[in-house]
Tab-separated table of C-alpha atoms in Angstrom:
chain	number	residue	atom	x	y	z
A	29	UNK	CA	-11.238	21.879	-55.262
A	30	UNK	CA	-7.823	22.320	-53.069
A	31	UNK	CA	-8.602	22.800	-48.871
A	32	UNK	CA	-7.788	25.779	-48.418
A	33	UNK	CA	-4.856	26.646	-45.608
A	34	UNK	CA	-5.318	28.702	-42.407
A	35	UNK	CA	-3.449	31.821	-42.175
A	36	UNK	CA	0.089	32.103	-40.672
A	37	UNK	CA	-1.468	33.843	-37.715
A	38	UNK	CA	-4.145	31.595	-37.223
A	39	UNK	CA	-1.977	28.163	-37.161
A	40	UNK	CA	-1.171	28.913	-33.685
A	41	UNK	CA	-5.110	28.351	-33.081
A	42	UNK	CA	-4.885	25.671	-35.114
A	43	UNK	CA	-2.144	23.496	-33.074
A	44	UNK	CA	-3.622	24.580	-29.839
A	45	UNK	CA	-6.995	23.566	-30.903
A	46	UNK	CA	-5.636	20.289	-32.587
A	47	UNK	CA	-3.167	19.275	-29.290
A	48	UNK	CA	-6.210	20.417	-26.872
A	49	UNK	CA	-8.882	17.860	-28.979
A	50	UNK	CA	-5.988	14.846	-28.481
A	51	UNK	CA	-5.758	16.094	-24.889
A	52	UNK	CA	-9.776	15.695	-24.454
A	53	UNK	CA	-10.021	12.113	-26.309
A	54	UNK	CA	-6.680	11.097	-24.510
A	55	UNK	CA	-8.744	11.976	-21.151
A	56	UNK	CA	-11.736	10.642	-22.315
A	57	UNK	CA	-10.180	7.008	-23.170
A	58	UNK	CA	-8.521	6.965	-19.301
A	59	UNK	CA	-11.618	7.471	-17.665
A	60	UNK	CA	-13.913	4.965	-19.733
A	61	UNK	CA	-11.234	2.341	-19.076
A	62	UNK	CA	-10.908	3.159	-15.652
A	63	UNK	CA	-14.606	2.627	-15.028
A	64	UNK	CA	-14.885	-0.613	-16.466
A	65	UNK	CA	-12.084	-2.122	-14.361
A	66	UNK	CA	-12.420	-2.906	-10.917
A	67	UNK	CA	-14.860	-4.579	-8.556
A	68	UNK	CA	-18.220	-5.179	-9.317
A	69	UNK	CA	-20.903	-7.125	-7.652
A	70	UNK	CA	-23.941	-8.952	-8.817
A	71	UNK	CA	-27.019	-9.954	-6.381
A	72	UNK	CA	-28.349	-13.310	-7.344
A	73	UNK	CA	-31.056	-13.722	-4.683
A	74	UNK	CA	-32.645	-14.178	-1.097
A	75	UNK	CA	-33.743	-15.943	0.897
A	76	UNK	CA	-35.967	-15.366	3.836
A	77	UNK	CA	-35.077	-17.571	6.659
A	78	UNK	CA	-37.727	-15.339	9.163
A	79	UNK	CA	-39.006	-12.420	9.985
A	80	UNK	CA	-35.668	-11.247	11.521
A	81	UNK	CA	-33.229	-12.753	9.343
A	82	UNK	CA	-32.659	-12.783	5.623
A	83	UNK	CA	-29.824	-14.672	3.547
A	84	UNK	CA	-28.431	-12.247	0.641
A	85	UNK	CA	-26.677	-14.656	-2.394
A	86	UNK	CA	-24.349	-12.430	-4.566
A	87	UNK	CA	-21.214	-12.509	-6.692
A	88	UNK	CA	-18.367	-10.378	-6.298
A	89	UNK	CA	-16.376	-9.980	-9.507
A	90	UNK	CA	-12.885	-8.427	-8.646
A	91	UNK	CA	-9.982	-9.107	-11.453
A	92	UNK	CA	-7.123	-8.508	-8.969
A	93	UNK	CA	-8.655	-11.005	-6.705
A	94	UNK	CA	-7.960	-9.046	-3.031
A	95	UNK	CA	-9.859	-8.791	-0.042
A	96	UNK	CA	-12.965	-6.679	-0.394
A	97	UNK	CA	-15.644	-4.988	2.222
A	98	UNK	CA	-19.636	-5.291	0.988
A	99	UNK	CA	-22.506	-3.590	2.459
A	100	UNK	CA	-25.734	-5.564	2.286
A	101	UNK	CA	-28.957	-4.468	2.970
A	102	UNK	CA	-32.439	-5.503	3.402
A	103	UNK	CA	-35.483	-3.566	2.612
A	104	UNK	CA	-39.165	-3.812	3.693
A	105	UNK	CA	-42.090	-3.400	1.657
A	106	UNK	CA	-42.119	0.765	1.661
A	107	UNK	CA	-38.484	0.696	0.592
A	108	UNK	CA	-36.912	1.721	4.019
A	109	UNK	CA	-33.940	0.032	5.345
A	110	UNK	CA	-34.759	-2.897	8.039
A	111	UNK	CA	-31.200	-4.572	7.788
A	112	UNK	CA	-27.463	-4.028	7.015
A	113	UNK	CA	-24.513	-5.721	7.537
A	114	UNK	CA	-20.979	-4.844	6.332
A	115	UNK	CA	-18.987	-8.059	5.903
A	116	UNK	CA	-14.809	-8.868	4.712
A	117	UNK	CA	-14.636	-11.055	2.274
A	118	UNK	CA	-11.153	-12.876	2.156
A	119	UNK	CA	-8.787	-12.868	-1.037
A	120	UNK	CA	-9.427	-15.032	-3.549
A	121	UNK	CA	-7.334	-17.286	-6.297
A	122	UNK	CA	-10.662	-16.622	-8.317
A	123	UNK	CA	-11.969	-13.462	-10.626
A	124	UNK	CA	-15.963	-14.347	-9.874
A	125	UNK	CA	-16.822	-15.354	-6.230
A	126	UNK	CA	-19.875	-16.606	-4.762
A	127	UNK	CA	-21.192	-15.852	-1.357
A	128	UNK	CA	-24.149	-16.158	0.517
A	129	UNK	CA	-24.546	-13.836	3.781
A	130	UNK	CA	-27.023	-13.603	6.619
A	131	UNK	CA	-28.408	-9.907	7.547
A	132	UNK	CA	-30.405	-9.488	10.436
A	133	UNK	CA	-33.363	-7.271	10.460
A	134	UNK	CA	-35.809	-5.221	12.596
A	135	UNK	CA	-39.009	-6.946	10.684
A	136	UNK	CA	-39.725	-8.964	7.429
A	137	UNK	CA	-37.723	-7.980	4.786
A	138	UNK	CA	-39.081	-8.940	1.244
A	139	UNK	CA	-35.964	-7.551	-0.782
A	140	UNK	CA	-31.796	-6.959	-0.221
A	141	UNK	CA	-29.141	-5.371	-2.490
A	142	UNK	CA	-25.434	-4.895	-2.288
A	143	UNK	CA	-25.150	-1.114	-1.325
A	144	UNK	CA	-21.699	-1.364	-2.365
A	145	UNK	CA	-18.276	-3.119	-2.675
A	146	UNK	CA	-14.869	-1.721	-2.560
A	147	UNK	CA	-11.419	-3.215	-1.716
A	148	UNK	CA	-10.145	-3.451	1.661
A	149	UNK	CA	-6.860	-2.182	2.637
A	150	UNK	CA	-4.644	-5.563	2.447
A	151	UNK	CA	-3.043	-4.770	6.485
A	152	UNK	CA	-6.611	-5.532	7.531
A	153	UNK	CA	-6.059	-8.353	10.236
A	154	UNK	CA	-7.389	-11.905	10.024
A	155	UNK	CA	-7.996	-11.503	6.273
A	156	UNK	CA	-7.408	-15.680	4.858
A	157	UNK	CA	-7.149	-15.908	0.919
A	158	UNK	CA	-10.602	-17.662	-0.066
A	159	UNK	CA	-10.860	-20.301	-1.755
């Protein structure tokens, strides 16, 4: 059985609809790849060194291996905010860095995150490549 073939005054329709659908998947494609590159972060523990201070451990995975800006924080038991510290972390030669950070808090703290990473502007002064 042969397909049958559009109109003459509906192939206008048809190469709109055809160039809009490789417009959408084009867009589509750009914006999946976009948000799997970039920095990401991992936590990979605490420890509590007393009931002021916590130590955050967490990896920073950044391909283009630049100076980034983290925000840690430290949490008590209800969930509410009892620490935060926003700290530079230096260039780097490697993709996947370690780093272990102190965060002062107002009492006990019995969990911490990475609010968020993002890259810091490279004029930034006193920004050393790490090692």
């Amino acid at each position: 059985m042969p397909i049958p073939r559009p109109a003459p005054e509906q192939r206008r329709w048809w190469i709109f609809g055809t160039i809009a659908i490789t417009l959408a998947v084009a867009v589509t494609v750009w914006f999946g790849i976009s948000a799997s590159s970039g920095i990401s972060w991992q936590d990979t523990g605490r420890t509590t060194v007393d009931d002021r201070t916590v130590q955050v451990r967490f990896d920073v995975i950044d391909p283009e291996n630049g100076p980034v800006t983290c925000t840690l924080v430290a949490l008590a038991p209800d969930k509410s905010i009892v620490g935060r510290r926003t700290v530079a972390l230096p260039a780097s030669r490697f993709e996947s860095t370690r780093h272990v950070v102190e965060v002062k808090t107002t009492q006990r703290a019995v969990a911490t995150t990475v609010e968020s990473c993002q890259r810091t502007p490279t004029d930034t002064p006193g920004v050393t490549p790490r090692s």
